[in-house]
PDB file of C-alpha atoms in Angstrom:
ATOM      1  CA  UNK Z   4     -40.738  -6.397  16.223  1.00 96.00           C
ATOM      2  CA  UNK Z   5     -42.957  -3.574  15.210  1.00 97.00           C
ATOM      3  CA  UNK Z   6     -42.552  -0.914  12.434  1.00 96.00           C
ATOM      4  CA  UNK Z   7     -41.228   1.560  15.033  1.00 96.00           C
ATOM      5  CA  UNK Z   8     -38.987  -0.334  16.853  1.00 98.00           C
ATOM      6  CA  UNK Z   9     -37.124  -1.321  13.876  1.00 98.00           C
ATOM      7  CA  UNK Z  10     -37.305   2.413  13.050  1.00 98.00           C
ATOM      8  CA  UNK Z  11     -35.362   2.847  15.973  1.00 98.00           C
ATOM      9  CA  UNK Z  12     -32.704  -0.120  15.350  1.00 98.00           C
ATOM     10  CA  UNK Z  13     -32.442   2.276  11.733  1.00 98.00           C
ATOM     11  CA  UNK Z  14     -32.129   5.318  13.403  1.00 98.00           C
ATOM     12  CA  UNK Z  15     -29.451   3.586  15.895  1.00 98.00           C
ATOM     13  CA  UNK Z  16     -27.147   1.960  13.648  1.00 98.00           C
ATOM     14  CA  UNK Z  17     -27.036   4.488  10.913  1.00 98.00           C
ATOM     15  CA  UNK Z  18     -25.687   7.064  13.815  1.00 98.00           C
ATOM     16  CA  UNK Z  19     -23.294   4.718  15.054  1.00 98.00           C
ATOM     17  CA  UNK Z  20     -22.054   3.855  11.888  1.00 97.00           C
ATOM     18  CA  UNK Z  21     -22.647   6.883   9.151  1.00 98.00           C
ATOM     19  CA  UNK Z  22     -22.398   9.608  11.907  1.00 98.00           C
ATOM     20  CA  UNK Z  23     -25.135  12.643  12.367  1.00 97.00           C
ATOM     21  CA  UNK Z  24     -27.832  12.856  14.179  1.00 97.00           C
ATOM     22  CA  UNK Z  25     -31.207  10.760  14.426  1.00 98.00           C
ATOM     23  CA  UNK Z  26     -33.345  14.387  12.780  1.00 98.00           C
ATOM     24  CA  UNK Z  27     -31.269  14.271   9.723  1.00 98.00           C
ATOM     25  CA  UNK Z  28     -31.385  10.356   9.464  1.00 98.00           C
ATOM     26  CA  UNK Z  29     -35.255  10.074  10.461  1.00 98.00           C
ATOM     27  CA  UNK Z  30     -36.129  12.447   7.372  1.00 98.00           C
ATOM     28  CA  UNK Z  31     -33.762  10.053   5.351  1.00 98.00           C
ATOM     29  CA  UNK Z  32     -35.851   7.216   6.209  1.00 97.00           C
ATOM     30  CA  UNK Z  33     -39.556   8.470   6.348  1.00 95.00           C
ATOM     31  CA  UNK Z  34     -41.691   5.824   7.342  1.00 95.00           C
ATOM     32  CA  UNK Z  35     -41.717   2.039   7.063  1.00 97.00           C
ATOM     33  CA  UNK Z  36     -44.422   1.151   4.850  1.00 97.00           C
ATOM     34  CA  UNK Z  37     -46.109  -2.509   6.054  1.00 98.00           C
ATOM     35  CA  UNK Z  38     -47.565  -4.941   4.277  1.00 98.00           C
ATOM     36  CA  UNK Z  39     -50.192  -7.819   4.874  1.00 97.00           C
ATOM     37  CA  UNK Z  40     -47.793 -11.356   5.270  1.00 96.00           C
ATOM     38  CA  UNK Z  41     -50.798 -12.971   3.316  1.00 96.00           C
ATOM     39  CA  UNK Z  42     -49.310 -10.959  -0.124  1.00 96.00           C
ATOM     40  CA  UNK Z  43     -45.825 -10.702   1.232  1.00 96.00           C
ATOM     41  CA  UNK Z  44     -44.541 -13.639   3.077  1.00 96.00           C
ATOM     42  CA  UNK Z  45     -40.964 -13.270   3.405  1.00 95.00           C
ATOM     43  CA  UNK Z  46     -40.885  -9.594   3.956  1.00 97.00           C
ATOM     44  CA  UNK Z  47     -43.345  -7.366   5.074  1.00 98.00           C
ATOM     45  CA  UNK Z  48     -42.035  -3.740   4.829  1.00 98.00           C
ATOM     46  CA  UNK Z  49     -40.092  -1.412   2.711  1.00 98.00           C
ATOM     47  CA  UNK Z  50     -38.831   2.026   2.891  1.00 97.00           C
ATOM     48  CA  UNK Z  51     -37.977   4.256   0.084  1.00 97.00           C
ATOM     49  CA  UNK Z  52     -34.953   6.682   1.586  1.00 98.00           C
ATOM     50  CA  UNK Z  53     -34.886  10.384   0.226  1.00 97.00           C
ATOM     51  CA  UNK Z  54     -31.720  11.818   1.198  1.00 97.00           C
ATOM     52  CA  UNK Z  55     -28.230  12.368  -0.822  1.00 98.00           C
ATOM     53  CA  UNK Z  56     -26.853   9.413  -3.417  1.00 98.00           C
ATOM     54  CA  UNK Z  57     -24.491   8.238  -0.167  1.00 98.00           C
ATOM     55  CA  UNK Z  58     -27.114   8.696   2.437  1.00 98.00           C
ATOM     56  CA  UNK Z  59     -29.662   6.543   0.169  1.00 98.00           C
ATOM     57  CA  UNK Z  60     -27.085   3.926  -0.728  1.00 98.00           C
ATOM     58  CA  UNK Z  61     -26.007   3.614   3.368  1.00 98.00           C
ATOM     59  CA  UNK Z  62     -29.949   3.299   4.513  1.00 98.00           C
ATOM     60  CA  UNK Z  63     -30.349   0.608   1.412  1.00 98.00           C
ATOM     61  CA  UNK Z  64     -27.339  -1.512   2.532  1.00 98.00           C
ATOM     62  CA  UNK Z  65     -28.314  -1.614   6.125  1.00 98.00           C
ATOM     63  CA  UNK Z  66     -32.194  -2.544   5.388  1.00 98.00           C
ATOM     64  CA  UNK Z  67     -30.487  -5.304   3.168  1.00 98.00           C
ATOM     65  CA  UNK Z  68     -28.838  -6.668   6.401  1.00 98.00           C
ATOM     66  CA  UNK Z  69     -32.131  -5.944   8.538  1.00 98.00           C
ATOM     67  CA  UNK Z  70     -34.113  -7.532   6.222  1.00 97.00           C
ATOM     68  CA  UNK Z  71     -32.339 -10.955   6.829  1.00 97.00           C
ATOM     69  CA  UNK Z  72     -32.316 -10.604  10.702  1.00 96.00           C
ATOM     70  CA  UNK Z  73     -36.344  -8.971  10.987  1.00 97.00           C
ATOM     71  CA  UNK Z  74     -38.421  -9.905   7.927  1.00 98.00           C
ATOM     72  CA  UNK Z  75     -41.822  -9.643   9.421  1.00 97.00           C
ATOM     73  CA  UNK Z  76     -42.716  -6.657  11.252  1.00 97.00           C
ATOM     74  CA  UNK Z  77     -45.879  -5.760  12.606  1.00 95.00           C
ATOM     75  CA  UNK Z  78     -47.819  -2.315  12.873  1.00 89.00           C
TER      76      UNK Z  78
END
């Protein structure tokens, strides 16, 4: 899976399940930062959310959950 493809699965479950629109929840997101496996073996990316208190805590518990499911992504 790649960086924006798991953007996607983001973008996709947070509207199904949280409601809105992609826009609002892509700003929410920003961008998947990704790291080299070498330094970070069992996961390779983190985000760091910057919407509301709710919207942040929704985004965290769903990249929880991803995280399990896709922890290597590439570029």
């Amino acid at each position: 899976m790649t960086s924006g493809e798991l953007q996607d699965l983001f973008l996709s479950t947070l509207v199904r399940r949280a409601g809105g629109n992609r826009r609002r929840w892509r700003l929410v997101l920003g961008d998947i930062k990704v790291y080299d496996t070498a330094t970070h073996p069992h996961c390779n990316w983190s985000l760091t959310p910057t919407g509301s208190a709710g919207e942040n805590d929704t985004v965290e518990r769903l990249a929880d959950e991803l995280r399990v499911s896709h922890p290597i992504v590439r570029r």
